Each structure stands twice: as structure tokens, then as C-alpha cells.
Short mmCIF file of C-alpha atoms in Angstrom, two decimals:
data_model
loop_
_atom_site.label_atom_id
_atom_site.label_comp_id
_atom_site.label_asym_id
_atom_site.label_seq_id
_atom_site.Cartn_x
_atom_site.Cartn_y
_atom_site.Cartn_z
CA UNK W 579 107.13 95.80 92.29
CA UNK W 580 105.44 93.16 94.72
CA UNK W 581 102.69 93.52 92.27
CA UNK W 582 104.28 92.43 89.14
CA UNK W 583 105.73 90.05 90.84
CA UNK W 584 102.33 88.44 91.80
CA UNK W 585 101.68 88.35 88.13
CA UNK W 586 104.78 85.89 87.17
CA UNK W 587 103.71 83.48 90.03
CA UNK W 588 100.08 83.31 89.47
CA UNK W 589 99.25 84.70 85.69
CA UNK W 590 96.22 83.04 84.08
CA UNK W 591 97.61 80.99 80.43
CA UNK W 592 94.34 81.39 78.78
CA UNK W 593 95.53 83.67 75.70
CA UNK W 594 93.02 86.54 75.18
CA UNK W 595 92.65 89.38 72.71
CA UNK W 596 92.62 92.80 75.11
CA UNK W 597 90.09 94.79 72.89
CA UNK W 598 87.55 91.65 72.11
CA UNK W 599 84.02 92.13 72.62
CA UNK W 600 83.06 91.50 76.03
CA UNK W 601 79.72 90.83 75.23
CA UNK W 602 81.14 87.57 73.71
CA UNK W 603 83.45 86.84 76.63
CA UNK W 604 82.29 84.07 79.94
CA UNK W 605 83.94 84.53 83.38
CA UNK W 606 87.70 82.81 82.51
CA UNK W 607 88.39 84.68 79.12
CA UNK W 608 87.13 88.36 81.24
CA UNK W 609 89.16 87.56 84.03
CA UNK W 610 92.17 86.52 81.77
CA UNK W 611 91.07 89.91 80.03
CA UNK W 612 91.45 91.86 83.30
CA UNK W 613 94.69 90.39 84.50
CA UNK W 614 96.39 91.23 81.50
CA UNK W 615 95.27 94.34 81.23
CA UNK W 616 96.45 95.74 84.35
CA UNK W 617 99.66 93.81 84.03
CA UNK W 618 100.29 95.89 80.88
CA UNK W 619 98.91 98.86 82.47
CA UNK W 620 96.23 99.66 80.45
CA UNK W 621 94.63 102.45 81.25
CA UNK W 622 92.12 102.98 78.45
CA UNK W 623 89.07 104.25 80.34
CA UNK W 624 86.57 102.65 78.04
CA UNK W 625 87.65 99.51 78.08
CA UNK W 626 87.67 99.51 82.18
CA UNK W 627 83.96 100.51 81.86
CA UNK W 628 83.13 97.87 79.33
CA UNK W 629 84.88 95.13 81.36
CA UNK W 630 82.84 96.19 84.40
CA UNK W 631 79.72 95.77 82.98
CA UNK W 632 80.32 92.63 81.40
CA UNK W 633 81.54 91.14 84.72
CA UNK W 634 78.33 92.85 86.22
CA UNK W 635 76.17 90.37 83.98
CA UNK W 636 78.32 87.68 84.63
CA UNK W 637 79.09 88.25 88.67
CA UNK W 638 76.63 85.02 89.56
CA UNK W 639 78.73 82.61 87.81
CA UNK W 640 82.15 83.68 88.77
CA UNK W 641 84.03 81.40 90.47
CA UNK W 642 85.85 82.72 93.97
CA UNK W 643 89.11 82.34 92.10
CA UNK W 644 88.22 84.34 89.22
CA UNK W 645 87.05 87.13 91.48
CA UNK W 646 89.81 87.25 92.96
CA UNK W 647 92.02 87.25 89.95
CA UNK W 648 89.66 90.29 88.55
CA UNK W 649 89.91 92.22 92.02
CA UNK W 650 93.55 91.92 91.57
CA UNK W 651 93.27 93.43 88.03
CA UNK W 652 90.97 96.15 89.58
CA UNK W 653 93.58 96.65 92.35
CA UNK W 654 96.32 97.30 90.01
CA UNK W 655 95.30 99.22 86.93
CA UNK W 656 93.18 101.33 90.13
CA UNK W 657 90.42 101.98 88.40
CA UNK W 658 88.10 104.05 90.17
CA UNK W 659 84.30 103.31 89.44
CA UNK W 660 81.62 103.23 92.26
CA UNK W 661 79.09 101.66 90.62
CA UNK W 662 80.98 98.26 89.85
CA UNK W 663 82.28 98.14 93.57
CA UNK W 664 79.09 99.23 95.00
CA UNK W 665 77.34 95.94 92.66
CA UNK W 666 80.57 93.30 92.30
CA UNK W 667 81.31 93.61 96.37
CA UNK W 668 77.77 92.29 97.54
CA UNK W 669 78.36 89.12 95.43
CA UNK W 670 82.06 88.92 96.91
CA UNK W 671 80.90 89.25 100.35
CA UNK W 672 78.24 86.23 99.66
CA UNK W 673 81.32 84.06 98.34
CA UNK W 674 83.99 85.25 100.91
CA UNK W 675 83.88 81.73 102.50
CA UNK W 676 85.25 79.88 99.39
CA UNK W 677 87.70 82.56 98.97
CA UNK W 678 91.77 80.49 98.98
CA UNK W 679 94.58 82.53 100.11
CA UNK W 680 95.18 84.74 96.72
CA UNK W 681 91.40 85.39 96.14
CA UNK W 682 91.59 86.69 99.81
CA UNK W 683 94.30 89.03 99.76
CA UNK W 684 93.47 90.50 96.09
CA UNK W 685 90.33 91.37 97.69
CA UNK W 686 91.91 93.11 100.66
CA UNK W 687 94.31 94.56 98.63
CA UNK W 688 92.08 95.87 95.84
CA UNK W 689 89.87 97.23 98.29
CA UNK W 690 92.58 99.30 100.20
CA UNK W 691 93.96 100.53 96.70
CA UNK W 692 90.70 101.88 95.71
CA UNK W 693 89.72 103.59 99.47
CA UNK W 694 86.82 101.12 99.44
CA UNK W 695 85.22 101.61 102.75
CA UNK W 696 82.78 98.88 103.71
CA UNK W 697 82.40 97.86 107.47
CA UNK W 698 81.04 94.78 106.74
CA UNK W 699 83.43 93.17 104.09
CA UNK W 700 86.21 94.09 106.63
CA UNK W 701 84.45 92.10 109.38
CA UNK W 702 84.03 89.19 107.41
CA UNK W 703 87.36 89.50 106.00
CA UNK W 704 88.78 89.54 109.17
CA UNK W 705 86.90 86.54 109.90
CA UNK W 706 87.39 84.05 107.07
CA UNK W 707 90.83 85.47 107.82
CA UNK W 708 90.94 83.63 111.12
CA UNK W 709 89.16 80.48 110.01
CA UNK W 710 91.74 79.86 107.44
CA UNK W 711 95.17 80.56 109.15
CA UNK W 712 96.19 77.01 107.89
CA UNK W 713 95.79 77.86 104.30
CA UNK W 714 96.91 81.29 104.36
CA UNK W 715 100.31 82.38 103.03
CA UNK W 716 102.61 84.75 105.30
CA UNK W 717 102.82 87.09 102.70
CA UNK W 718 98.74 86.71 102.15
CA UNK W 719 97.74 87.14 105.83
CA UNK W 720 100.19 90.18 105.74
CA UNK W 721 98.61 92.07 102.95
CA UNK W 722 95.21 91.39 104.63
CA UNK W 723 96.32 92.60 107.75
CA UNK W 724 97.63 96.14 106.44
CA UNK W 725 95.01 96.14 104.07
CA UNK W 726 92.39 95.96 107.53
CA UNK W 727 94.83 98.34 109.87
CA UNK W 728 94.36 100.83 106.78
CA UNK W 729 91.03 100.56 106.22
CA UNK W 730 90.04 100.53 109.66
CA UNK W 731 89.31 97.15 110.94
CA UNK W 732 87.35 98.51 114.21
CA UNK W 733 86.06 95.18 116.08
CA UNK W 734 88.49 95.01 118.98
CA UNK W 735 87.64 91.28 119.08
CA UNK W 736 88.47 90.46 115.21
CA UNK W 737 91.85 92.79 115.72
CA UNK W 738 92.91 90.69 119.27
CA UNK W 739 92.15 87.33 117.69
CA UNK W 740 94.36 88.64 114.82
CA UNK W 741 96.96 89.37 117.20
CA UNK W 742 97.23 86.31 118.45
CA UNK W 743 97.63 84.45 115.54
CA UNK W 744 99.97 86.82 113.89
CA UNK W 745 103.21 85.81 115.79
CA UNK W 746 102.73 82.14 114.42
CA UNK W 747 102.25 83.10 110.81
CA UNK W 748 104.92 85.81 110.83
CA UNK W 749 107.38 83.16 111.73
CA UNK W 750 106.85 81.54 108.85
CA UNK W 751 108.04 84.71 106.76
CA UNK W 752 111.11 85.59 105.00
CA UNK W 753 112.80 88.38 105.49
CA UNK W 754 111.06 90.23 102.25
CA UNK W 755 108.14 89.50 103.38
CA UNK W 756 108.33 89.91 106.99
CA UNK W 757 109.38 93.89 106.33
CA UNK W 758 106.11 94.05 104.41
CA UNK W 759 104.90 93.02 108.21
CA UNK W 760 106.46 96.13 109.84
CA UNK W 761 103.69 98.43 108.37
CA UNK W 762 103.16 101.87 110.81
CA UNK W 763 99.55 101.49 110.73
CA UNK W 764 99.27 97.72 111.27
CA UNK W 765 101.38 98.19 114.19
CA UNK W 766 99.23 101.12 115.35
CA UNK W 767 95.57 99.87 114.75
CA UNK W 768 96.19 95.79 114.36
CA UNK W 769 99.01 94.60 116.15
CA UNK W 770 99.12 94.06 119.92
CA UNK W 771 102.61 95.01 122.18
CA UNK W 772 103.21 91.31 122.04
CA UNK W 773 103.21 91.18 118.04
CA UNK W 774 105.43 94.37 118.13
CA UNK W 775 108.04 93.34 120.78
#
């Protein structure tokens, strides 16, 4: 799956003990905690909740990286808890400028896994989106882009300006990646007849 395959190219080395207390644990060993968890597809419901809290405490030091490495985790293993989106996405939202490419999509993509609907993370998504075309990855600014259509990016502005930049960036695709591009509701809610044609 393309998410697996995410894991070989950008798994964390740091080796960490699954069931450790997270009490003890700073921001690298939790987010080494999380990624290998949902690459092993734990879904032990108590452990979820315990890792959530403990990021909770910790969510003013992460790094942007490391939130996006834990979003990821949260994307995968889909684990479905208000209360940690509802606190962890403020402090994303405040660090969504430093956010690289990966940080950016695993946010996007977490987000549409989990049906998180939040106008305002989508806006400035869309944004930093646009402000860093030159660092973005194809297959990044792809998953963004359905990840927006599907959670419905609605400022006309933010979906033209993606438009026009889209052609560019899609280019640079390979094939793999550019029929990740040809999503139905990218076309239909992001995508302009020029992008399409």
C-alpha cells in the first residue's frame, strides 16, 4: 500500500519499546512510538489513548517534523479520538508554516482519514501549500490536493491558485503517482478544465 510504502522511505531509526511508559517518553522516542505502531498495525485501544495524552503534555515542544511523523501514525492505525484532534490540531495550525513537504501531507492525509472537518486548517493548508510549491513533492502536493477536494476546500481563490500551479507540479510526476492525480473529487471540487484537459 502507498502507505507502507511511506514507512520504508521515511521510518524514524530511533529503536523504541511499543508498550513503555509514556510518561517516561520526550517528543522523538513518542513519535518513534507512534510510527511503529501503526506500521505494525496496532490497534490496542489503550495504548492509542495513552499515547494521546502523553503527546497532549508534550504538544509545545514538538518539532513540525515530529508532528508530522505522529499525524502520519494517527492517519494510519485511524484512530478515532476527538479530544486529541480537537487539542493536537490548534498547536498544528500555529506551526503549519514550518511544516516540509512530508509533515504537510501527513497532516492532510491524517486529517482526511479521520473525517476531520476544520475550515480553517484547510485554508491554511491550502496556503502554506502555495507558498511552498518549490519544496513540495508531486506525490506530496497530490495527497494534499485530494486530501482538500475531499474535505471540502471551499475558498474559490485558494482552489484557482491551486489550479494554476497544479499543471507544473504534475509534470514532474511519474506515472504512479500521477494516477494518484486523477482523483474524481479533485477533479470535481479542485481542479480547473485546464488541469483536466
Amino acid at each position: 500500500s502507498w502507505a507502507q510504502n511511506r514507512l520504508r522511505q521515511y521510518q524514524l531509526p530511533l529503536p523504541v519499546t511499543l508498550v513503555s511508559d509514556p510518561a517516561l517518553m520526550d517528543g522523538a522516542y513518542i513519535t518513534a512510538c507512534v510510527q511503529k505502531a501503526a506500521a505494525l498495525r496496532k490497534h490496542d485501544v489503550q495504548l492509542w489513548r495513552n499515547y494521546s495524552k502523553r503527546i497532549l503534555e508534550l504538544k509545545g515542544e514538538l518539532l513540525p517534523e515530529q508532528m508530522g511523523y505522529i499525524l502520519w501514525g494517527y492517519g494510519k492505525s485511524s484512530f478515532l479520538d476527538g479530544t486529541f484532534y480537537k487539542n493536537f490540531f490548534p498547536t498544528v495550525k500555529e506551526n503549519l508554516p514550518k511544516f516540509q513537504s512530508h509533515a504537510l501531507m501527513s497532516t492532510m492525509w491524517c486529517a482526511k482519514r479521520v473525517k476531520w472537518q476544520d475550515k480553517e486548517l484547510l485554508r491554511l493548508a491550502a496556503q502554506h501549500t502555495l507558498d511552498s510549491m518549490e519544496i513540495l513533492r508531486p506525490s506530496d502536493f497530490i495527497k494534499v490536493a485530494n486530501s482538500l477536494a475531499t474535505l471540502g476546500l471551499s475558498d474559490t481563490g485558494l482552489r484557482s491558485a491551486l489550479s494554476r500551479v497544479a499543471i507544473a507540479k504534475l509534470e514532474e510526476c511519474t506515472a504512479q503517482q500521477f494516477r494518484d492525480a486523477v482523483h474524481p473529487v479533485s477533479i470535481g471540487c479542485i481542479w480547473s478544465d485546464e488541469v483536466i484537459v
